[in-house]
GROMACS .gro file of N, CA, C and O in nm:
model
  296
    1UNK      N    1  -2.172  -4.400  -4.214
    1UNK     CA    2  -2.139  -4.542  -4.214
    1UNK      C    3  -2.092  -4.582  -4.076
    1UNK      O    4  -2.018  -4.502  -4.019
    2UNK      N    5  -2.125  -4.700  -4.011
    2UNK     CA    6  -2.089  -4.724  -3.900
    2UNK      C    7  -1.976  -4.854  -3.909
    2UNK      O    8  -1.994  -4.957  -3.975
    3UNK      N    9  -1.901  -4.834  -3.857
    3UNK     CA   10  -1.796  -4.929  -3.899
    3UNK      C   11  -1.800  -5.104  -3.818
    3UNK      O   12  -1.835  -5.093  -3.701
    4UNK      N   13  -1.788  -5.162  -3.834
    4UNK     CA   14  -1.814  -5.288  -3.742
    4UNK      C   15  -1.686  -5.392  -3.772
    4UNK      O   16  -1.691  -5.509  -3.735
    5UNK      N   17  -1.554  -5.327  -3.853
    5UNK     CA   18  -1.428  -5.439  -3.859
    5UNK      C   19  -1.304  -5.349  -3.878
    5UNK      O   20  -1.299  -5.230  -3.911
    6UNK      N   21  -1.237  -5.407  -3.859
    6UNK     CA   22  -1.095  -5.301  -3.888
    6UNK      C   23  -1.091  -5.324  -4.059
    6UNK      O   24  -1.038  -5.237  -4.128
    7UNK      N   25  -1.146  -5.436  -4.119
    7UNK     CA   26  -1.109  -5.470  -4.253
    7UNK      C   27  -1.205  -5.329  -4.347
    7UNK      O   28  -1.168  -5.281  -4.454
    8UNK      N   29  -1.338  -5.285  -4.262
    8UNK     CA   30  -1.373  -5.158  -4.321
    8UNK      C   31  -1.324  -5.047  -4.306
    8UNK      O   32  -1.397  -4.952  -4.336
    9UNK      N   33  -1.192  -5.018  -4.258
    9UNK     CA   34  -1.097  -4.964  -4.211
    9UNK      C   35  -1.060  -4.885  -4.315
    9UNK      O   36  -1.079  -4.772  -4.359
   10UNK      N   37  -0.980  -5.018  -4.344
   10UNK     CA   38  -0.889  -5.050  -4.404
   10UNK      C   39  -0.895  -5.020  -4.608
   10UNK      O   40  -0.842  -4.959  -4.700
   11UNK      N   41  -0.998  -5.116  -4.572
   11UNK     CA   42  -1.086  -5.089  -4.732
   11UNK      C   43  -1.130  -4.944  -4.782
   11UNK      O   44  -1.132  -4.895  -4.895
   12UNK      N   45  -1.172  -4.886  -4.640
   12UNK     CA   46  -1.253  -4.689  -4.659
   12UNK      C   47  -1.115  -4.636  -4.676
   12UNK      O   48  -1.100  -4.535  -4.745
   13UNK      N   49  -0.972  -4.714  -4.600
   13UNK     CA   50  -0.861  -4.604  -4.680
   13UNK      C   51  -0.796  -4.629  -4.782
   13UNK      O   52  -0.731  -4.541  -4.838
   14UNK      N   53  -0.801  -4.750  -4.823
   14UNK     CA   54  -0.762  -4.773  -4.986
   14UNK      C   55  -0.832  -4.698  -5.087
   14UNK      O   56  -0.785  -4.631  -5.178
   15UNK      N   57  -0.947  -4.718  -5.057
   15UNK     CA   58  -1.038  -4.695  -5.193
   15UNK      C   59  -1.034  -4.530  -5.154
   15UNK      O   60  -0.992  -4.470  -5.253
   16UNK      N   61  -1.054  -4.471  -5.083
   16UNK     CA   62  -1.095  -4.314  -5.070
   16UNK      C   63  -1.021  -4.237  -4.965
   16UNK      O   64  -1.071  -4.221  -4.854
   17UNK      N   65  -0.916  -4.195  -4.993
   17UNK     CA   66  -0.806  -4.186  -4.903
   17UNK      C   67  -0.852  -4.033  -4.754
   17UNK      O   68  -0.820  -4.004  -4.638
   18UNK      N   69  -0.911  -3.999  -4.827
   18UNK     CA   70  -0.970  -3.855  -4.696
   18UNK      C   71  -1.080  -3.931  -4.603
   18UNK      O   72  -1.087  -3.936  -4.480
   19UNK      N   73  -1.184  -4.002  -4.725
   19UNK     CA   74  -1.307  -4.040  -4.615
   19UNK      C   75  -1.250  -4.188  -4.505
   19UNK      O   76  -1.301  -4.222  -4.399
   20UNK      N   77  -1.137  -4.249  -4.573
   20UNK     CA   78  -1.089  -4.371  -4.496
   20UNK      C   79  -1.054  -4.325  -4.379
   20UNK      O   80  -1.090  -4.379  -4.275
   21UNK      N   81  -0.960  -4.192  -4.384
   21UNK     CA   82  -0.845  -4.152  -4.280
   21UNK      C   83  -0.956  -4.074  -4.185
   21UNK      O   84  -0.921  -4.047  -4.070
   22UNK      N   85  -1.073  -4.041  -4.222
   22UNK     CA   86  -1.169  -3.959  -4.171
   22UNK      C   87  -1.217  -4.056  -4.042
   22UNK      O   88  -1.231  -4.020  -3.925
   23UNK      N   89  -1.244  -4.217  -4.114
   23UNK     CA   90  -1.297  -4.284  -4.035
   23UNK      C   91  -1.213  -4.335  -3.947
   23UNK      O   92  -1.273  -4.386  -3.852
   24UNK      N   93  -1.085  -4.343  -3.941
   24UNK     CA   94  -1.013  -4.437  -3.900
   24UNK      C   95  -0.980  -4.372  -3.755
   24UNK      O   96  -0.967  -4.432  -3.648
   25UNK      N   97  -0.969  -4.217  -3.784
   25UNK     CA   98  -0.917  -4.118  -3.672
   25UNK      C   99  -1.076  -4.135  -3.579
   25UNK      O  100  -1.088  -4.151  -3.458
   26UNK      N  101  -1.168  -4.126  -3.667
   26UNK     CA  102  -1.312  -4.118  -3.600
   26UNK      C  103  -1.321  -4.276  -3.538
   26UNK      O  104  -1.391  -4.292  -3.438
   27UNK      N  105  -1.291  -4.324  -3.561
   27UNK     CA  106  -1.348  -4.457  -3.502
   27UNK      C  107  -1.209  -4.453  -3.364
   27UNK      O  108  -1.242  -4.450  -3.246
   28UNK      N  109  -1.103  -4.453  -3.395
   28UNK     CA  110  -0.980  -4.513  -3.306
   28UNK      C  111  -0.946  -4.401  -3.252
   28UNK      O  112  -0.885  -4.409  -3.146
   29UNK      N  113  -0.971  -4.283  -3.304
   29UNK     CA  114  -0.876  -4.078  -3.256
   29UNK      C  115  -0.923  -4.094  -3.056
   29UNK      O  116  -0.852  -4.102  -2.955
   30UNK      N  117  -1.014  -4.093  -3.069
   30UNK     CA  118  -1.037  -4.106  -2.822
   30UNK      C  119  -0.962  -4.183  -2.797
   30UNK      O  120  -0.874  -4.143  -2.721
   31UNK      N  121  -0.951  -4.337  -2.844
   31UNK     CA  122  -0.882  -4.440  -2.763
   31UNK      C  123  -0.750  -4.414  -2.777
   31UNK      O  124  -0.683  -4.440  -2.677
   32UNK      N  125  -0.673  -4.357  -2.901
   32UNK     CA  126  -0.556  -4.328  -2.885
   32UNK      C  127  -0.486  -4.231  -2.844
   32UNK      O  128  -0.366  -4.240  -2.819
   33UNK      N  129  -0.566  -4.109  -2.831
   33UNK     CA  130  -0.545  -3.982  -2.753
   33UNK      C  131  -0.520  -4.035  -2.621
   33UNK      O  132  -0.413  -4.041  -2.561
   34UNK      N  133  -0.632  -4.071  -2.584
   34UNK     CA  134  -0.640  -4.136  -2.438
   34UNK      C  135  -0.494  -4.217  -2.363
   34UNK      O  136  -0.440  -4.187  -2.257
   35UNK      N  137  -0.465  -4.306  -2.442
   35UNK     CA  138  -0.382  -4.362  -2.430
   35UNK      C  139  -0.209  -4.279  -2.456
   35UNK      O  140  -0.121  -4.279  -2.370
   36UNK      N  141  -0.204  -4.248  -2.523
   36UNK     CA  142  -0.071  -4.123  -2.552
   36UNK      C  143  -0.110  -4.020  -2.398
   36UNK      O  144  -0.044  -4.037  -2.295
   37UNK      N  145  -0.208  -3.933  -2.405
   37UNK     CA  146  -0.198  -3.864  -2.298
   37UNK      C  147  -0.166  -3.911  -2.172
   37UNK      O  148  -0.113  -3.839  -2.087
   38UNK      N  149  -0.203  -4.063  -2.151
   38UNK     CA  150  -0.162  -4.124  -2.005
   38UNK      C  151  -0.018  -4.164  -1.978
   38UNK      O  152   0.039  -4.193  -1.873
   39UNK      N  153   0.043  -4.152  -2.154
   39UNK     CA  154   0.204  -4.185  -2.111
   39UNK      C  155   0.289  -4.105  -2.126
   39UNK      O  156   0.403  -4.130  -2.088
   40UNK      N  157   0.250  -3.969  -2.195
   40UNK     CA  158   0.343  -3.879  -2.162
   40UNK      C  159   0.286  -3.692  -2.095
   40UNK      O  160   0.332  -3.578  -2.099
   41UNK      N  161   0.202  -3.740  -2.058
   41UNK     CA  162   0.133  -3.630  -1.943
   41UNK      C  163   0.072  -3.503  -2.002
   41UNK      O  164  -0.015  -3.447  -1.935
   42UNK      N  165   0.106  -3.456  -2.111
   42UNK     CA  166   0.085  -3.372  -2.117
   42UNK      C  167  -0.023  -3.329  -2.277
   42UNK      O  168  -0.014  -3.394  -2.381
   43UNK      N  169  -0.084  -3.251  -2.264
   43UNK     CA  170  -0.184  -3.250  -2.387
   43UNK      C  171  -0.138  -3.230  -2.514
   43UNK      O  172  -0.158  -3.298  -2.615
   44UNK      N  173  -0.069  -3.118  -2.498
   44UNK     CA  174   0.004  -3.052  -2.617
   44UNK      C  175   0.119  -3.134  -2.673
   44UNK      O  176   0.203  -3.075  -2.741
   45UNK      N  177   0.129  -3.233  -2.658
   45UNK     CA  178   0.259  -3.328  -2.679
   45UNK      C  179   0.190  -3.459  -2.742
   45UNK      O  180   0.238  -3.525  -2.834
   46UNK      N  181   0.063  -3.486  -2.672
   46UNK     CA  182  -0.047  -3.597  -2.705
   46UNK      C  183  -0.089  -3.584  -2.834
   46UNK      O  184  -0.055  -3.663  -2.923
   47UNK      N  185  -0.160  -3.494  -2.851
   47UNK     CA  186  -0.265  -3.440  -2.962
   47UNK      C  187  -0.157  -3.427  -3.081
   47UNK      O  188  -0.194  -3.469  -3.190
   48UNK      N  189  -0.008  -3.367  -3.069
   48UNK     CA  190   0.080  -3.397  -3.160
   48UNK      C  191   0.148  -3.559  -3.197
   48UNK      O  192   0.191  -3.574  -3.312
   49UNK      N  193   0.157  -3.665  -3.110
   49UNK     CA  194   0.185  -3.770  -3.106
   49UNK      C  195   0.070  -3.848  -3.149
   49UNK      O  196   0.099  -3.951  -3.211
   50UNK      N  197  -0.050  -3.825  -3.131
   50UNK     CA  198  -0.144  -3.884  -3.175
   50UNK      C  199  -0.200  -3.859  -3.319
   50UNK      O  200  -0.268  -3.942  -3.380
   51UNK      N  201  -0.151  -3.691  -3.385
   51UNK     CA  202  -0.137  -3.702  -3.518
   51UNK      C  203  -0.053  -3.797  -3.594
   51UNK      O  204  -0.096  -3.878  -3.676
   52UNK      N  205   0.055  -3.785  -3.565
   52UNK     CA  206   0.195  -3.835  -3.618
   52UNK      C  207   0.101  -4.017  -3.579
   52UNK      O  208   0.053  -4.074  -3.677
   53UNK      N  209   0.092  -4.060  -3.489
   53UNK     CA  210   0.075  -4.206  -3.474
   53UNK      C  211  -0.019  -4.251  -3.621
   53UNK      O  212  -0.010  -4.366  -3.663
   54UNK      N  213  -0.109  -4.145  -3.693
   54UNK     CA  214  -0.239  -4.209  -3.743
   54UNK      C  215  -0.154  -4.155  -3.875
   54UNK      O  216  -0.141  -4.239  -3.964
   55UNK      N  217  -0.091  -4.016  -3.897
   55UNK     CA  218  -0.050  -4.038  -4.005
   55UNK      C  219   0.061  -4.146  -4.058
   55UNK      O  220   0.058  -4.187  -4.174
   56UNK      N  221   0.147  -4.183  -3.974
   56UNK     CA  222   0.204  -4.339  -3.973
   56UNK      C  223   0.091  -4.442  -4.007
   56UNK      O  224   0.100  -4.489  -4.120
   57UNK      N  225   0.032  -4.466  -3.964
   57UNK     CA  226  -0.052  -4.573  -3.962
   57UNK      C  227  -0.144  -4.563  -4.122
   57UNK      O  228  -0.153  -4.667  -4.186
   58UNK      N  229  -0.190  -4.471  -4.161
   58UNK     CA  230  -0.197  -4.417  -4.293
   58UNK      C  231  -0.134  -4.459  -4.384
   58UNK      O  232  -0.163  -4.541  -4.471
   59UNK      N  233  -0.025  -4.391  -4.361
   59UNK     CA  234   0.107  -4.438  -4.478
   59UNK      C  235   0.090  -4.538  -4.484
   59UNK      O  236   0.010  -4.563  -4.574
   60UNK      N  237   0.130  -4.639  -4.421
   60UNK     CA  238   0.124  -4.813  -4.411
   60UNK      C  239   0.020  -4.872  -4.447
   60UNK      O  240   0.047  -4.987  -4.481
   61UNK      N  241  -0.090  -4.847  -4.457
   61UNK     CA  242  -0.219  -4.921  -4.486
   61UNK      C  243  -0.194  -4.992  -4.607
   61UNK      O  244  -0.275  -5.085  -4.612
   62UNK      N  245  -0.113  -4.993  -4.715
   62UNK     CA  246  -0.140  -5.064  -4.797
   62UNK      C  247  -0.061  -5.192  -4.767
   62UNK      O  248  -0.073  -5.293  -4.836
   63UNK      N  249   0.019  -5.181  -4.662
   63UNK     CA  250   0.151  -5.303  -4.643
   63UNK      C  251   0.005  -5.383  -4.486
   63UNK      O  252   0.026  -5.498  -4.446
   64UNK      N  253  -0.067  -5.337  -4.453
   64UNK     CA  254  -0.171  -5.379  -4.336
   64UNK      C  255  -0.249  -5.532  -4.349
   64UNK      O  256  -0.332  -5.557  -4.436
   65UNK      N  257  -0.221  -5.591  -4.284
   65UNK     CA  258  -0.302  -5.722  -4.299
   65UNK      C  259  -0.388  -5.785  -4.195
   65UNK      O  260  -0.365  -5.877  -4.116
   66UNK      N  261  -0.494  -5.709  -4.216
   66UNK     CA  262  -0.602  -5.715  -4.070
   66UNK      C  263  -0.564  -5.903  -4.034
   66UNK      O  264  -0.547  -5.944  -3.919
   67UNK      N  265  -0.558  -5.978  -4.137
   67UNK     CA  266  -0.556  -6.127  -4.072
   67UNK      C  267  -0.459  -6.163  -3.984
   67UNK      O  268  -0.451  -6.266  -3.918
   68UNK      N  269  -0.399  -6.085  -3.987
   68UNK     CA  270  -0.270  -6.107  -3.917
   68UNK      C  271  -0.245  -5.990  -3.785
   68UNK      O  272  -0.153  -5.981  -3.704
   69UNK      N  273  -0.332  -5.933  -3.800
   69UNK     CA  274  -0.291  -5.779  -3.627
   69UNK      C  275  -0.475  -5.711  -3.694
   69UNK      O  276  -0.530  -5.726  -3.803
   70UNK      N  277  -0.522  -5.631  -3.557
   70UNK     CA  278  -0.565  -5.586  -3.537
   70UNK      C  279  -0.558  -5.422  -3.539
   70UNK      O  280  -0.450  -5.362  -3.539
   71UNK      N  281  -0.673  -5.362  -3.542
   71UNK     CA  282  -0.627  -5.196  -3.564
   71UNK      C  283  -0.631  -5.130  -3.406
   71UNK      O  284  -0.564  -5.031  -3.377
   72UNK      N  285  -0.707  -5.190  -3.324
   72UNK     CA  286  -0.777  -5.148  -3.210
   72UNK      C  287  -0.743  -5.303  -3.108
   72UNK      O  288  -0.693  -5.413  -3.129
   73UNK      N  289  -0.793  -5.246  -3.015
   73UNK     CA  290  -0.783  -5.362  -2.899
   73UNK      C  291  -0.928  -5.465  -2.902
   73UNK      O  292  -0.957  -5.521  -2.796
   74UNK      N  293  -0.998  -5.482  -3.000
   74UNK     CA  294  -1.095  -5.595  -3.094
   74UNK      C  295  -1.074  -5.753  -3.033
   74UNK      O  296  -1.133  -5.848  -3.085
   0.00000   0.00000   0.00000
């Protein structure tokens, strides 16, 4: 499936909680690695901060209101 909104996001992690979180890391997991690694330098600290960021972001999905914020920089 190719994703084209944060609202299919959103919807792939309500309804199916592995294949949602599958997509969500797959669609957003580079840009946010990327971004964590540039602010605290180091890899091994990233790749752990960047778990923790998505499993946060997980948890919350049901309180998420794409109309109102974005998932990505969209």
């Amino acid at each position: 499936m190719i994703v084209k909104t944060d609202k299919q996001i959103v919807d792939a992690v309500r309804s199916d909680q592995r294949k949602g979180l599958d997509l969500m890391v797959g669609h957003y997991g580079q840009e946010v690695f990327g971004m964590v690694v540039r602010l605290v330098g180091d890899v091994m600290d990233a790749e752990e901060l960047t778990q923790d960021t998505f499993l946060r972001a997980f948890r919350s999905m049901d309180s998420y209101d794409p109309q109102r914020a974005s998932l990505g920089n969209d």
